[in-house]
CSV table of C-alpha atoms (C1' of nucleotides) in Angstrom, one decimal:
chain,number,residue,atom,x,y,z
A,126,MET,CA,93.0,74.1,84.5
A,127,ASN,CA,95.9,76.5,85.2
A,128,TYR,CA,99.2,75.9,87.1
A,129,TRP,CA,101.0,79.6,88.1
A,130,LEU,CA,104.1,80.7,89.9
A,131,MET,CA,103.2,83.4,92.9
A,132,LYS,CA,106.4,85.3,93.9
A,133,THR,CA,106.3,86.7,97.1
A,134,GLU,CA,109.2,88.5,99.5
A,135,PRO,CA,109.8,86.3,102.8
A,136,ASP,CA,110.1,88.2,104.8
A,137,VAL,CA,106.7,90.7,103.5
A,138,TYR,CA,104.6,86.9,103.1
A,139,SER,CA,106.5,83.5,103.6
A,140,ILE,CA,104.5,80.3,103.2
A,141,GLU,CA,104.6,79.6,106.8
A,142,ASP,CA,101.9,82.5,106.7
A,143,LEU,CA,99.8,81.5,104.1
A,144,ARG,CA,99.4,78.4,106.4
A,145,ARG,CA,98.6,80.3,109.8
A,146,ASP,CA,96.8,82.2,107.5
A,147,GLY,CA,94.2,79.2,105.0
A,148,SER,CA,94.6,81.7,102.8
A,149,THR,CA,94.6,84.9,101.6
A,150,GLY,CA,94.2,87.8,99.6
A,151,TRP,CA,96.5,87.7,96.9
A,152,GLU,CA,97.3,92.0,96.7
A,153,GLY,CA,99.4,94.6,95.5
A,154,VAL,CA,100.6,93.3,92.0
A,155,ARG,CA,101.3,96.6,90.0
A,156,ASN,CA,102.3,95.1,86.9
A,157,TYR,CA,99.6,94.8,83.7
A,158,GLN,CA,100.5,91.8,82.8
A,159,ALA,CA,100.2,90.0,85.7
A,160,ARG,CA,96.8,90.7,86.3
A,161,ASN,CA,95.6,89.7,83.5
A,162,PHE,CA,97.0,87.2,83.5
A,163,MET,CA,94.3,87.1,87.8
A,164,ARG,CA,91.8,88.7,85.2
A,165,ASP,CA,91.7,86.3,82.3
A,166,GLU,CA,93.3,82.8,82.9
A,167,MET,CA,92.6,82.2,86.6
A,168,ALA,CA,90.1,79.8,87.9
A,169,THR,CA,88.7,78.6,91.0
A,170,GLY,CA,91.4,75.7,91.5
A,171,ASP,CA,94.6,76.1,89.5
A,172,LEU,CA,97.5,75.5,91.8
A,173,VAL,CA,100.1,77.6,92.3
A,174,LEU,CA,103.4,77.5,93.1
A,175,VAL,CA,104.6,79.8,95.7
A,176,TYR,CA,107.7,81.6,94.7
A,177,HIS,CA,110.2,82.8,97.8
A,178,SER,CA,111.9,85.7,96.0
A,179,ASN,CA,114.5,88.1,97.4
A,180,ALA,CA,115.3,85.1,99.8
A,181,LYS,CA,118.5,83.3,100.8
A,182,PRO,CA,118.1,81.2,98.8
A,183,PRO,CA,115.2,81.8,96.9
A,184,GLY,CA,112.8,79.8,95.2
A,185,VAL,CA,110.2,78.0,95.7
A,186,ALA,CA,108.4,76.6,99.0
A,187,GLY,CA,105.6,75.3,98.0
A,188,VAL,CA,102.4,75.3,96.8
A,189,GLY,CA,98.2,77.0,97.1
A,190,ARG,CA,95.4,76.9,95.4
A,191,ILE,CA,92.6,79.6,93.6
A,192,VAL,CA,89.6,79.8,97.0
A,193,ARG,CA,88.3,83.3,94.6
A,194,GLU,CA,88.4,84.6,91.0
A,195,ALA,CA,90.1,87.5,90.2
A,196,HIS,CA,88.6,90.6,92.2
A,197,PRO,CA,89.3,94.5,93.0
A,198,ASP,CA,93.1,95.3,94.1
A,199,LEU,CA,90.8,96.8,97.6
A,200,SER,CA,93.9,98.6,99.0
A,201,ALA,CA,95.1,100.4,95.2
A,202,GLN,CA,92.5,102.7,97.2
A,203,ASP,CA,93.2,103.1,100.6
A,204,PRO,CA,96.2,105.5,101.5
A,205,ASP,CA,97.9,104.0,103.8
A,206,SER,CA,99.4,100.9,102.5
A,207,PRO,CA,101.7,100.3,100.1
A,208,TYR,CA,100.2,99.3,97.0
A,209,PHE,CA,98.1,103.2,97.3
A,210,ASP,CA,97.8,103.8,93.5
A,211,ALA,CA,95.9,107.0,92.9
A,212,LYS,CA,93.8,106.8,90.6
A,213,ALA,CA,92.6,103.8,91.8
A,214,SER,CA,88.3,104.8,93.1
A,215,PRO,CA,86.1,102.3,92.9
A,216,ASP,CA,84.4,103.2,89.5
A,217,ASN,CA,88.0,102.5,88.2
A,218,PRO,CA,89.3,99.7,90.5
A,219,ARG,CA,92.1,99.7,88.0
A,220,TRP,CA,94.7,96.4,90.5
A,221,LEU,CA,92.4,92.7,90.7
A,222,GLN,CA,94.0,90.7,94.1
A,223,VAL,CA,92.8,86.2,94.0
A,224,GLU,CA,92.6,85.2,96.8
A,225,VAL,CA,94.8,82.4,96.9
A,226,GLY,CA,94.3,79.1,99.9
A,227,TYR,CA,97.5,77.2,101.7
A,228,VAL,CA,98.1,73.3,100.4
A,229,GLU,CA,101.3,72.3,101.3
A,230,THR,CA,105.2,73.7,102.2
A,231,PHE,CA,107.9,71.3,100.5
A,232,ASP,CA,109.6,68.7,102.4
A,233,ARG,CA,112.0,71.2,101.3
A,234,MET,CA,112.3,73.8,99.6
A,235,VAL,CA,113.0,73.8,95.5
A,236,SER,CA,115.6,76.4,95.3
A,237,LEU,CA,116.8,78.9,92.2
A,238,ASP,CA,119.9,76.3,91.3
A,239,ARG,CA,118.4,73.5,91.9
A,240,LEU,CA,115.6,74.7,89.2
A,241,ARG,CA,118.2,75.3,87.2
A,242,SER,CA,120.4,72.2,87.2
A,243,ASP,CA,117.7,70.3,85.6
A,244,GLN,CA,117.1,70.7,82.2
A,245,ALA,CA,113.5,69.7,81.8
A,246,LEU,CA,112.3,72.7,83.3
A,247,SER,CA,114.4,74.5,80.9
A,248,GLY,CA,111.3,76.1,79.7
A,249,MET,CA,109.9,78.2,82.7
A,250,MET,CA,109.7,81.3,83.5
A,251,VAL,CA,111.3,82.0,86.2
A,252,LEU,CA,114.8,81.0,84.4
A,253,ARG,CA,114.0,83.7,82.1
A,254,LYS,CA,117.0,86.1,82.4
A,255,GLY,CA,115.3,89.3,83.9
A,256,CYS,CA,111.0,87.8,84.1
A,257,ARG,CA,110.5,90.4,86.9
A,258,LEU,CA,107.3,88.9,86.6
A,259,SER,CA,105.7,88.6,89.5
A,260,ILE,CA,102.6,85.8,88.0
A,261,GLN,CA,103.5,83.3,85.3
A,262,PRO,CA,101.6,80.5,83.6
A,263,VAL,CA,103.4,77.0,84.4
A,264,ALA,CA,103.4,73.6,82.4
A,265,ARG,CA,101.7,70.9,83.6
A,266,ARG,CA,104.4,68.6,83.7
A,267,ASP,CA,106.5,71.4,85.4
A,268,PHE,CA,104.3,72.7,87.9
A,269,GLU,CA,104.7,68.4,89.1
A,270,ARG,CA,108.2,68.0,88.1
A,271,VAL,CA,109.1,70.3,90.7
A,272,VAL,CA,106.2,69.5,93.6
A,273,LYS,CA,107.7,66.1,93.3
A,274,ILE,CA,110.8,67.5,93.8
A,275,GLY,CA,109.5,69.4,96.6
A,276,ARG,CA,108.4,66.9,97.8
A,277,GLY,CA,111.9,64.7,98.4
A,278,GLY,CA,111.0,62.7,95.2
B,62,DG,C1',125.3,97.2,98.4
B,63,DC,C1',125.5,96.3,92.9
B,64,DC,C1',123.9,96.4,88.9
B,65,DA,C1',121.4,94.3,84.0
B,66,DA,C1',117.1,94.5,82.6
B,67,DC,C1',112.5,95.5,82.8
B,68,DG,C1',108.4,98.1,83.0
B,69,DT,C1',106.3,103.1,83.3
B,70,DT,C1',105.8,108.3,82.8
B,71,DG,C1',105.8,112.8,80.8
B,72,DG,C1',107.6,115.8,77.8
B,73,DC,C1',108.1,117.3,73.0
C,36,DG,C1',103.6,107.9,69.4
C,37,DC,C1',108.9,108.2,70.6
C,38,DC,C1',111.8,107.8,73.6
C,39,DA,C1',115.0,109.6,77.7
C,40,DA,C1',114.8,109.4,82.2
C,41,DC,C1',113.2,107.3,86.1
C,42,DG,C1',111.9,103.6,89.3
C,43,DT,C1',111.4,98.9,90.2
C,44,DT,C1',112.6,94.2,90.5
C,45,DG,C1',115.2,90.2,92.2
C,46,DG,C1',119.6,87.6,91.5
C,47,DC,C1',124.3,88.1,93.5
DNA sequence: GCCAACGTTGGC
DNA sequence: GCCAACGTTGGC
């Protein structure tokens, strides 16, 4: 079982939207490294830190779970979608998505500042300067520590 | 709104 | 295959 951090802009889709929906197709990932993580390493049951980017403040808002493994992201083939990609087709979907289920919203979101201030979390990819990757692997111990902080521990 | 740090594109 | 130009991300 693996652990992940997945970024979302809460103005577009927040942890509260995920709570309301129960689960959602995580469409719109348009980065090969992130896609390959989904394709090669994500499995049903993996747990996810749901990270709010472009938020005030940015940080981890809660937890999700992979409920369906990687499959074609059809928004790439939809000309009306903001995620449309003319190079995607039924023969070559090009982009993938996973289905993410809701698990919990933290009592207090774990802000980026809070993550930075914790020496034990200094290895987290999201803290690396200029790291734009929207799907990142997270070490189990880091995942558990962030959850503990989020629950008020 | 700024801009550093990337990733992608396309001419050569 | 190189690399300059361009577009995007995302914190601030």
